[in-house]
PDB file of C-alpha atoms in Angstrom:
ATOM      1  CA  UNK A   1      -9.013 -38.034  25.089  1.00 88.00           C
ATOM      2  CA  UNK A   2      -9.916 -34.658  23.599  1.00 95.00           C
ATOM      3  CA  UNK A   3     -13.482 -33.357  23.814  1.00 96.00           C
ATOM      4  CA  UNK A   4     -14.595 -30.265  21.918  1.00 96.00           C
ATOM      5  CA  UNK A   5     -18.093 -29.154  22.852  1.00 97.00           C
ATOM      6  CA  UNK A   6     -20.079 -26.522  20.903  1.00 97.00           C
ATOM      7  CA  UNK A   7     -16.970 -24.461  20.128  1.00 97.00           C
ATOM      8  CA  UNK A   8     -17.568 -21.059  18.532  1.00 96.00           C
ATOM      9  CA  UNK A   9     -15.268 -18.264  17.436  1.00 96.00           C
ATOM     10  CA  UNK A  10     -16.495 -14.907  16.216  1.00 95.00           C
ATOM     11  CA  UNK A  11     -13.993 -12.145  15.491  1.00 92.00           C
ATOM     12  CA  UNK A  12     -14.542  -8.471  16.263  1.00 90.00           C
ATOM     13  CA  UNK A  13     -15.306  -7.891  12.590  1.00 89.00           C
ATOM     14  CA  UNK A  14     -18.330 -10.139  12.993  1.00 89.00           C
ATOM     15  CA  UNK A  15     -16.803 -12.949  10.951  1.00 90.00           C
ATOM     16  CA  UNK A  16     -17.710 -16.335  12.406  1.00 93.00           C
ATOM     17  CA  UNK A  17     -14.722 -18.671  12.037  1.00 95.00           C
ATOM     18  CA  UNK A  18     -16.148 -21.603  14.021  1.00 96.00           C
ATOM     19  CA  UNK A  19     -19.834 -22.447  14.271  1.00 95.00           C
ATOM     20  CA  UNK A  20     -20.844 -24.887  17.014  1.00 95.00           C
ATOM     21  CA  UNK A  21     -18.019 -27.395  16.421  1.00 96.00           C
ATOM     22  CA  UNK A  22     -18.192 -30.571  18.523  1.00 96.00           C
ATOM     23  CA  UNK A  23     -16.037 -33.693  18.312  1.00 95.00           C
ATOM     24  CA  UNK A  24     -14.338 -36.332  20.465  1.00 95.00           C
ATOM     25  CA  UNK A  25     -10.844 -37.592  19.718  1.00 95.00           C
ATOM     26  CA  UNK A  26      -9.846 -40.864  21.461  1.00 94.00           C
ATOM     27  CA  UNK A  27      -6.349 -41.953  22.386  1.00 92.00           C
ATOM     28  CA  UNK A  28      -4.127 -42.826  19.427  1.00 92.00           C
ATOM     29  CA  UNK A  29      -6.436 -41.564  16.683  1.00 96.00           C
ATOM     30  CA  UNK A  30      -5.040 -39.365  13.892  1.00 96.00           C
ATOM     31  CA  UNK A  31      -7.623 -36.998  12.426  1.00 97.00           C
ATOM     32  CA  UNK A  32      -7.178 -35.197   9.121  1.00 96.00           C
ATOM     33  CA  UNK A  33      -8.810 -31.760   9.127  1.00 96.00           C
ATOM     34  CA  UNK A  34      -9.701 -30.651   5.596  1.00 95.00           C
ATOM     35  CA  UNK A  35     -11.650 -27.831   3.980  1.00 94.00           C
ATOM     36  CA  UNK A  36     -11.266 -24.757   1.773  1.00 92.00           C
ATOM     37  CA  UNK A  37      -9.308 -21.659   2.754  1.00 88.00           C
ATOM     38  CA  UNK A  38     -11.189 -19.739   5.416  1.00 89.00           C
ATOM     39  CA  UNK A  39     -13.098 -22.816   6.598  1.00 93.00           C
ATOM     40  CA  UNK A  40     -11.741 -22.437  10.158  1.00 93.00           C
ATOM     41  CA  UNK A  41      -9.169 -25.251  10.220  1.00 94.00           C
ATOM     42  CA  UNK A  42      -6.268 -23.237  11.659  1.00 92.00           C
ATOM     43  CA  UNK A  43      -8.638 -21.377  13.977  1.00 94.00           C
ATOM     44  CA  UNK A  44      -9.884 -24.663  15.409  1.00 95.00           C
ATOM     45  CA  UNK A  45      -6.350 -25.876  16.140  1.00 94.00           C
ATOM     46  CA  UNK A  46      -5.416 -22.571  17.759  1.00 93.00           C
ATOM     47  CA  UNK A  47      -8.574 -22.469  19.858  1.00 95.00           C
ATOM     48  CA  UNK A  48      -7.707 -25.876  21.317  1.00 95.00           C
ATOM     49  CA  UNK A  49      -4.404 -24.629  22.762  1.00 92.00           C
ATOM     50  CA  UNK A  50      -5.798 -21.130  23.379  1.00 93.00           C
ATOM     51  CA  UNK A  51      -3.490 -19.294  20.966  1.00 92.00           C
ATOM     52  CA  UNK A  52      -6.849 -17.979  19.781  1.00 93.00           C
ATOM     53  CA  UNK A  53      -9.515 -17.416  22.409  1.00 94.00           C
ATOM     54  CA  UNK A  54     -12.826 -19.145  21.619  1.00 95.00           C
ATOM     55  CA  UNK A  55     -15.977 -17.069  21.905  1.00 95.00           C
ATOM     56  CA  UNK A  56     -18.018 -19.892  23.413  1.00 96.00           C
ATOM     57  CA  UNK A  57     -17.894 -23.619  24.027  1.00 96.00           C
ATOM     58  CA  UNK A  58     -15.536 -25.932  25.853  1.00 96.00           C
ATOM     59  CA  UNK A  59     -12.326 -27.866  25.173  1.00 96.00           C
ATOM     60  CA  UNK A  60     -11.369 -30.706  27.539  1.00 95.00           C
ATOM     61  CA  UNK A  61      -8.117 -32.692  27.416  1.00 94.00           C
ATOM     62  CA  UNK A  62      -8.137 -35.837  29.554  1.00 92.00           C
ATOM     63  CA  UNK A  63     -10.670 -34.272  31.877  1.00 90.00           C
ATOM     64  CA  UNK A  64      -9.061 -30.814  32.146  1.00 93.00           C
ATOM     65  CA  UNK A  65     -11.216 -27.940  30.873  1.00 95.00           C
ATOM     66  CA  UNK A  66      -8.636 -25.980  28.853  1.00 94.00           C
ATOM     67  CA  UNK A  67     -11.105 -23.189  28.133  1.00 92.00           C
ATOM     68  CA  UNK A  68     -11.450 -22.443  31.859  1.00 92.00           C
ATOM     69  CA  UNK A  69      -7.740 -22.073  32.582  1.00 91.00           C
ATOM     70  CA  UNK A  70      -5.650 -18.937  32.886  1.00 90.00           C
ATOM     71  CA  UNK A  71      -2.181 -17.919  34.016  1.00 89.00           C
ATOM     72  CA  UNK A  72       0.025 -20.706  35.318  1.00 89.00           C
ATOM     73  CA  UNK A  73      -2.691 -23.320  34.851  1.00 92.00           C
ATOM     74  CA  UNK A  74      -2.905 -22.533  31.137  1.00 91.00           C
ATOM     75  CA  UNK A  75       0.884 -22.543  30.764  1.00 88.00           C
ATOM     76  CA  UNK A  76       1.066 -25.963  32.407  1.00 89.00           C
ATOM     77  CA  UNK A  77      -1.720 -27.305  30.194  1.00 90.00           C
ATOM     78  CA  UNK A  78       0.036 -26.088  27.049  1.00 89.00           C
ATOM     79  CA  UNK A  79       3.056 -28.190  27.983  1.00 89.00           C
ATOM     80  CA  UNK A  80       0.836 -31.225  27.377  1.00 91.00           C
ATOM     81  CA  UNK A  81       0.016 -30.149  23.816  1.00 94.00           C
ATOM     82  CA  UNK A  82       2.662 -30.537  21.119  1.00 93.00           C
ATOM     83  CA  UNK A  83       2.420 -28.167  18.147  1.00 92.00           C
ATOM     84  CA  UNK A  84       3.975 -28.775  14.723  1.00 90.00           C
ATOM     85  CA  UNK A  85       3.992 -25.847  12.304  1.00 85.00           C
ATOM     86  CA  UNK A  86       3.937 -25.493   8.527  1.00 80.00           C
ATOM     87  CA  UNK A  87       6.975 -23.177   8.571  1.00 79.00           C
ATOM     88  CA  UNK A  88       8.794 -25.318  11.167  1.00 77.00           C
ATOM     89  CA  UNK A  89       9.297 -22.457  13.719  1.00 85.00           C
ATOM     90  CA  UNK A  90      12.890 -23.472  14.404  1.00 90.00           C
ATOM     91  CA  UNK A  91      15.624 -21.179  15.705  1.00 89.00           C
ATOM     92  CA  UNK A  92      17.840 -21.125  12.626  1.00 90.00           C
ATOM     93  CA  UNK A  93      21.146 -20.401  14.372  1.00 91.00           C
ATOM     94  CA  UNK A  94      20.724 -23.191  16.923  1.00 92.00           C
ATOM     95  CA  UNK A  95      21.678 -26.807  16.363  1.00 94.00           C
ATOM     96  CA  UNK A  96      19.240 -29.634  15.760  1.00 94.00           C
ATOM     97  CA  UNK A  97      19.747 -30.865  19.341  1.00 94.00           C
ATOM     98  CA  UNK A  98      19.196 -27.389  20.823  1.00 92.00           C
ATOM     99  CA  UNK A  99      15.988 -26.979  18.842  1.00 93.00           C
ATOM    100  CA  UNK A 100      14.679 -30.330  20.047  1.00 94.00           C
ATOM    101  CA  UNK A 101      15.563 -29.527  23.665  1.00 93.00           C
ATOM    102  CA  UNK A 102      13.560 -26.305  23.379  1.00 89.00           C
ATOM    103  CA  UNK A 103      10.549 -28.596  23.759  1.00 89.00           C
ATOM    104  CA  UNK A 104      11.479 -28.811  27.460  1.00 87.00           C
ATOM    105  CA  UNK A 105      11.521 -25.055  28.091  1.00 83.00           C
ATOM    106  CA  UNK A 106       8.189 -25.212  29.891  1.00 74.00           C
ATOM    107  CA  UNK A 107       9.619 -27.738  32.362  1.00 69.00           C
ATOM    108  CA  UNK A 108      13.014 -26.306  33.348  1.00 65.00           C
ATOM    109  CA  UNK A 109      14.050 -23.188  35.249  1.00 54.00           C
ATOM    110  CA  UNK A 110      14.948 -19.948  33.489  1.00 51.00           C
ATOM    111  CA  UNK A 111      18.654 -20.351  34.251  1.00 50.00           C
ATOM    112  CA  UNK A 112      18.763 -23.910  32.948  1.00 59.00           C
ATOM    113  CA  UNK A 113      17.140 -22.802  29.707  1.00 57.00           C
ATOM    114  CA  UNK A 114      19.297 -19.656  29.453  1.00 51.00           C
ATOM    115  CA  UNK A 115      22.532 -21.611  29.885  1.00 57.00           C
ATOM    116  CA  UNK A 116      21.165 -24.582  27.900  1.00 68.00           C
ATOM    117  CA  UNK A 117      21.918 -26.969  30.740  1.00 72.00           C
ATOM    118  CA  UNK A 118      19.135 -29.488  30.458  1.00 80.00           C
ATOM    119  CA  UNK A 119      18.783 -32.561  32.707  1.00 82.00           C
ATOM    120  CA  UNK A 120      20.426 -35.744  31.468  1.00 88.00           C
ATOM    121  CA  UNK A 121      17.045 -37.430  31.067  1.00 90.00           C
ATOM    122  CA  UNK A 122      15.898 -34.722  28.649  1.00 91.00           C
ATOM    123  CA  UNK A 123      19.102 -34.996  26.613  1.00 92.00           C
ATOM    124  CA  UNK A 124      18.861 -38.788  26.453  1.00 94.00           C
ATOM    125  CA  UNK A 125      15.244 -38.568  25.264  1.00 93.00           C
ATOM    126  CA  UNK A 126      16.224 -36.005  22.620  1.00 94.00           C
ATOM    127  CA  UNK A 127      18.841 -38.403  21.239  1.00 95.00           C
ATOM    128  CA  UNK A 128      16.262 -41.195  21.127  1.00 95.00           C
ATOM    129  CA  UNK A 129      13.760 -38.993  19.319  1.00 95.00           C
ATOM    130  CA  UNK A 130      16.303 -37.806  16.771  1.00 95.00           C
ATOM    131  CA  UNK A 131      17.146 -41.411  16.022  1.00 95.00           C
ATOM    132  CA  UNK A 132      13.421 -42.175  15.642  1.00 95.00           C
ATOM    133  CA  UNK A 133      12.891 -39.373  13.107  1.00 94.00           C
ATOM    134  CA  UNK A 134      16.045 -40.294  11.195  1.00 94.00           C
ATOM    135  CA  UNK A 135      18.277 -37.383  12.196  1.00 94.00           C
ATOM    136  CA  UNK A 136      20.800 -39.000  14.550  1.00 92.00           C
ATOM    137  CA  UNK A 137      23.611 -37.963  12.156  1.00 93.00           C
ATOM    138  CA  UNK A 138      22.561 -34.301  12.234  1.00 95.00           C
ATOM    139  CA  UNK A 139      22.585 -33.601  15.975  1.00 94.00           C
ATOM    140  CA  UNK A 140      25.144 -30.773  15.819  1.00 94.00           C
ATOM    141  CA  UNK A 141      24.090 -29.313  12.486  1.00 94.00           C
ATOM    142  CA  UNK A 142      22.522 -25.850  12.487  1.00 95.00           C
ATOM    143  CA  UNK A 143      18.837 -25.695  11.608  1.00 93.00           C
ATOM    144  CA  UNK A 144      19.464 -23.352   8.671  1.00 92.00           C
ATOM    145  CA  UNK A 145      21.618 -26.046   7.025  1.00 94.00           C
ATOM    146  CA  UNK A 146      18.737 -28.540   6.811  1.00 93.00           C
ATOM    147  CA  UNK A 147      16.329 -29.358   4.007  1.00 92.00           C
ATOM    148  CA  UNK A 148      12.602 -28.736   4.419  1.00 91.00           C
ATOM    149  CA  UNK A 149      11.882 -32.368   5.225  1.00 92.00           C
ATOM    150  CA  UNK A 150      14.676 -32.465   7.795  1.00 94.00           C
ATOM    151  CA  UNK A 151      13.383 -29.293   9.428  1.00 93.00           C
ATOM    152  CA  UNK A 152       9.928 -30.791   9.741  1.00 93.00           C
ATOM    153  CA  UNK A 153      11.453 -33.883  11.357  1.00 94.00           C
ATOM    154  CA  UNK A 154      13.155 -31.624  13.907  1.00 95.00           C
ATOM    155  CA  UNK A 155       9.770 -30.013  14.567  1.00 94.00           C
ATOM    156  CA  UNK A 156       8.241 -33.433  15.179  1.00 94.00           C
ATOM    157  CA  UNK A 157      11.033 -34.420  17.573  1.00 95.00           C
ATOM    158  CA  UNK A 158      10.720 -31.100  19.430  1.00 94.00           C
ATOM    159  CA  UNK A 159       6.978 -31.597  19.911  1.00 94.00           C
ATOM    160  CA  UNK A 160       7.527 -35.137  21.179  1.00 94.00           C
ATOM    161  CA  UNK A 161      10.224 -33.908  23.578  1.00 94.00           C
ATOM    162  CA  UNK A 162       7.373 -32.222  25.486  1.00 92.00           C
ATOM    163  CA  UNK A 163       5.939 -35.686  26.202  1.00 93.00           C
ATOM    164  CA  UNK A 164       2.550 -34.397  25.008  1.00 94.00           C
ATOM    165  CA  UNK A 165      -0.903 -35.868  25.470  1.00 94.00           C
ATOM    166  CA  UNK A 166      -2.083 -34.345  22.186  1.00 96.00           C
ATOM    167  CA  UNK A 167      -0.478 -33.281  18.900  1.00 95.00           C
ATOM    168  CA  UNK A 168      -1.760 -30.346  16.866  1.00 96.00           C
ATOM    169  CA  UNK A 169      -0.258 -30.256  13.384  1.00 94.00           C
ATOM    170  CA  UNK A 170      -0.802 -27.270  11.089  1.00 91.00           C
ATOM    171  CA  UNK A 171      -0.240 -28.079   7.391  1.00 91.00           C
ATOM    172  CA  UNK A 172       2.962 -30.097   7.875  1.00 90.00           C
ATOM    173  CA  UNK A 173       3.416 -30.850   4.159  1.00 89.00           C
ATOM    174  CA  UNK A 174       2.447 -27.548   2.536  1.00 86.00           C
ATOM    175  CA  UNK A 175       6.079 -26.556   1.861  1.00 83.00           C
ATOM    176  CA  UNK A 176       7.312 -30.027   0.878  1.00 89.00           C
ATOM    177  CA  UNK A 177       7.545 -31.995  -2.351  1.00 92.00           C
ATOM    178  CA  UNK A 178       5.173 -34.985  -2.805  1.00 92.00           C
ATOM    179  CA  UNK A 179       7.690 -37.689  -1.874  1.00 93.00           C
ATOM    180  CA  UNK A 180       8.839 -35.895   1.292  1.00 93.00           C
ATOM    181  CA  UNK A 181       5.214 -35.138   2.173  1.00 93.00           C
ATOM    182  CA  UNK A 182       4.396 -38.846   2.185  1.00 95.00           C
ATOM    183  CA  UNK A 183       7.452 -39.592   4.319  1.00 94.00           C
ATOM    184  CA  UNK A 184       6.475 -36.946   6.880  1.00 94.00           C
ATOM    185  CA  UNK A 185       2.852 -38.095   7.066  1.00 95.00           C
ATOM    186  CA  UNK A 186       3.929 -41.721   7.409  1.00 95.00           C
ATOM    187  CA  UNK A 187       6.347 -40.784  10.203  1.00 94.00           C
ATOM    188  CA  UNK A 188       3.714 -38.735  12.043  1.00 94.00           C
ATOM    189  CA  UNK A 189       1.063 -41.422  11.926  1.00 94.00           C
ATOM    190  CA  UNK A 190       3.477 -44.202  12.900  1.00 94.00           C
ATOM    191  CA  UNK A 191       4.700 -42.226  15.923  1.00 94.00           C
ATOM    192  CA  UNK A 192       1.152 -41.435  17.043  1.00 94.00           C
ATOM    193  CA  UNK A 193       0.161 -45.092  16.869  1.00 93.00           C
ATOM    194  CA  UNK A 194       3.306 -46.245  18.642  1.00 92.00           C
ATOM    195  CA  UNK A 195       2.640 -43.840  21.525  1.00 91.00           C
ATOM    196  CA  UNK A 196      -1.194 -43.941  21.464  1.00 93.00           C
ATOM    197  CA  UNK A 197      -0.991 -40.203  20.901  1.00 95.00           C
ATOM    198  CA  UNK A 198      -4.072 -38.465  19.466  1.00 96.00           C
ATOM    199  CA  UNK A 199      -3.432 -35.893  16.753  1.00 96.00           C
ATOM    200  CA  UNK A 200      -5.331 -33.361  14.659  1.00 96.00           C
ATOM    201  CA  UNK A 201      -3.617 -32.646  11.344  1.00 96.00           C
ATOM    202  CA  UNK A 202      -4.755 -29.614   9.358  1.00 95.00           C
ATOM    203  CA  UNK A 203      -3.872 -30.742   5.846  1.00 94.00           C
ATOM    204  CA  UNK A 204      -4.540 -29.262   2.408  1.00 89.00           C
ATOM    205  CA  UNK A 205      -3.771 -32.461   0.485  1.00 92.00           C
ATOM    206  CA  UNK A 206      -6.906 -34.621   0.434  1.00 93.00           C
ATOM    207  CA  UNK A 207      -5.128 -37.647  -1.029  1.00 93.00           C
ATOM    208  CA  UNK A 208      -2.557 -37.618   1.797  1.00 94.00           C
ATOM    209  CA  UNK A 209      -5.342 -37.283   4.348  1.00 94.00           C
ATOM    210  CA  UNK A 210      -7.155 -40.284   2.866  1.00 95.00           C
ATOM    211  CA  UNK A 211      -3.968 -42.347   2.748  1.00 95.00           C
ATOM    212  CA  UNK A 212      -2.598 -41.728   6.227  1.00 96.00           C
ATOM    213  CA  UNK A 213      -5.278 -40.599   8.706  1.00 96.00           C
ATOM    214  CA  UNK A 214      -7.763 -42.719  10.651  1.00 96.00           C
ATOM    215  CA  UNK A 215     -10.608 -40.238  10.399  1.00 96.00           C
ATOM    216  CA  UNK A 216     -11.381 -37.138   8.384  1.00 97.00           C
ATOM    217  CA  UNK A 217     -13.290 -34.053   9.457  1.00 96.00           C
ATOM    218  CA  UNK A 218     -14.398 -31.630   6.767  1.00 96.00           C
ATOM    219  CA  UNK A 219     -15.020 -27.999   7.659  1.00 96.00           C
ATOM    220  CA  UNK A 220     -16.853 -25.454   5.536  1.00 95.00           C
ATOM    221  CA  UNK A 221     -17.577 -21.903   6.737  1.00 93.00           C
ATOM    222  CA  UNK A 222     -16.738 -22.935  10.299  1.00 94.00           C
ATOM    223  CA  UNK A 223     -19.149 -25.880  10.379  1.00 95.00           C
ATOM    224  CA  UNK A 224     -18.432 -29.611  10.450  1.00 96.00           C
ATOM    225  CA  UNK A 225     -19.982 -30.918   7.216  1.00 95.00           C
ATOM    226  CA  UNK A 226     -18.277 -34.337   7.255  1.00 96.00           C
ATOM    227  CA  UNK A 227     -16.940 -36.605   9.990  1.00 96.00           C
ATOM    228  CA  UNK A 228     -16.080 -40.141   8.980  1.00 96.00           C
ATOM    229  CA  UNK A 229     -13.628 -42.714   7.718  1.00 96.00           C
ATOM    230  CA  UNK A 230     -11.338 -41.888   4.776  1.00 95.00           C
ATOM    231  CA  UNK A 231     -13.090 -44.415   2.521  1.00 94.00           C
ATOM    232  CA  UNK A 232     -16.371 -42.543   3.061  1.00 94.00           C
ATOM    233  CA  UNK A 233     -14.904 -39.401   1.510  1.00 92.00           C
ATOM    234  CA  UNK A 234     -16.650 -39.647  -1.867  1.00 91.00           C
ATOM    235  CA  UNK A 235     -16.668 -37.184  -4.752  1.00 91.00           C
ATOM    236  CA  UNK A 236     -20.080 -35.949  -3.616  1.00 91.00           C
ATOM    237  CA  UNK A 237     -18.833 -35.343  -0.080  1.00 92.00           C
ATOM    238  CA  UNK A 238     -15.727 -33.530  -1.319  1.00 92.00           C
ATOM    239  CA  UNK A 239     -17.901 -31.358  -3.541  1.00 91.00           C
ATOM    240  CA  UNK A 240     -20.012 -30.490  -0.490  1.00 91.00           C
ATOM    241  CA  UNK A 241     -16.902 -29.579   1.528  1.00 92.00           C
ATOM    242  CA  UNK A 242     -15.068 -27.545  -1.136  1.00 90.00           C
ATOM    243  CA  UNK A 243     -17.766 -26.557  -3.604  1.00 84.00           C
ATOM    244  CA  UNK A 244     -17.904 -27.924  -7.153  1.00 75.00           C
ATOM    245  CA  UNK A 245     -15.518 -25.430  -8.743  1.00 64.00           C
ATOM    246  CA  UNK A 246     -12.846 -25.491  -6.027  1.00 66.00           C
ATOM    247  CA  UNK A 247     -12.881 -29.283  -5.707  1.00 69.00           C
ATOM    248  CA  UNK A 248     -12.496 -29.717  -9.471  1.00 72.00           C
ATOM    249  CA  UNK A 249      -9.552 -27.281  -9.460  1.00 72.00           C
ATOM    250  CA  UNK A 250      -7.923 -29.126  -6.533  1.00 70.00           C
ATOM    251  CA  UNK A 251      -8.463 -32.466  -8.231  1.00 70.00           C
ATOM    252  CA  UNK A 252      -6.898 -31.247 -11.475  1.00 69.00           C
ATOM    253  CA  UNK A 253      -3.948 -29.811  -9.539  1.00 64.00           C
ATOM    254  CA  UNK A 254      -3.379 -33.123  -7.739  1.00 60.00           C
ATOM    255  CA  UNK A 255      -3.423 -34.998 -11.042  1.00 52.00           C
ATOM    256  CA  UNK A 256      -0.891 -32.583 -12.549  1.00 55.00           C
ATOM    257  CA  UNK A 257       1.387 -32.951  -9.504  1.00 54.00           C
ATOM    258  CA  UNK A 258       1.224 -36.746  -9.779  1.00 51.00           C
ATOM    259  CA  UNK A 259       2.084 -36.570 -13.485  1.00 54.00           C
ATOM    260  CA  UNK A 260       4.998 -34.199 -12.799  1.00 54.00           C
ATOM    261  CA  UNK A 261       6.347 -36.534 -10.117  1.00 54.00           C
ATOM    262  CA  UNK A 262       6.042 -39.537 -12.444  1.00 49.00           C
ATOM    263  CA  UNK A 263       7.904 -37.609 -15.177  1.00 52.00           C
ATOM    264  CA  UNK A 264      10.668 -36.670 -12.724  1.00 47.00           C
ATOM    265  CA  UNK A 265      11.071 -40.313 -11.650  1.00 52.00           C
ATOM    266  CA  UNK A 266      11.196 -41.441 -15.273  1.00 52.00           C
ATOM    267  CA  UNK A 267      13.849 -38.839 -16.103  1.00 48.00           C
ATOM    268  CA  UNK A 268      15.930 -39.864 -13.092  1.00 44.00           C
ATOM    269  CA  UNK A 269      15.683 -43.521 -14.148  1.00 49.00           C
ATOM    270  CA  UNK A 270      16.793 -42.724 -17.701  1.00 51.00           C
ATOM    271  CA  UNK A 271      19.690 -40.661 -16.388  1.00 44.00           C
ATOM    272  CA  UNK A 272      20.791 -43.512 -14.094  1.00 47.00           C
ATOM    273  CA  UNK A 273      20.575 -46.015 -16.973  1.00 53.00           C
ATOM    274  CA  UNK A 274      22.808 -43.891 -19.188  1.00 48.00           C
ATOM    275  CA  UNK A 275      25.562 -43.366 -16.605  1.00 48.00           C
TER     276      UNK A 275
END
């Protein structure tokens, strides 16, 4: 379980990125974190694993106060938190398997990691995870030879290789096409439910958040302005989160993307029928 209690973040410029944020995330729940640019979504995720230092408040993961840790204690706690990035954060020249095994770097000695000699248990788990994310045929392929969706699947497997107690996911679909975005979100949510793994997903696509997450938290100017089930996310609530003008622009953009995807499918069907 993750507990966030009165979390605040104020930068040296005086900008307040988080304003008294509190929430509890139980085991197995997938939360979609939505809001306009600058709302504090990425800051919240990074304050949880202390990549950004909170100004005040507390973060507790299964009873451990993450905000009170330092040094080795913080490094050990971070091993329990899997992070999945928008830009994948893979080592391009390494293979898929080597990238996944990098999720164990916090657990093995320097020389094991330097020589890439991981324990057999870690290697066996990596194979299992690659099969689960649909990449068992790409084990020895370099990361720079993969598509965007495949790279994100490697990122998911790498995070799971840590055997985490929490997943933090920062805009996993922002660089992907609509079809691949749905596949990635479906894979993420299925894996979390299979493993009773709680997750916070910072996501820009409201429709994906409504379709795949168990709960949605809306941030605006660092404050929680909505916390509820996806079906409770009405037009009025979305207008409150994004503002009338921005929500209308986002809505129009989503409709155009859906129309473009439908046109592409229709063209592909016509092409198949004529061959």
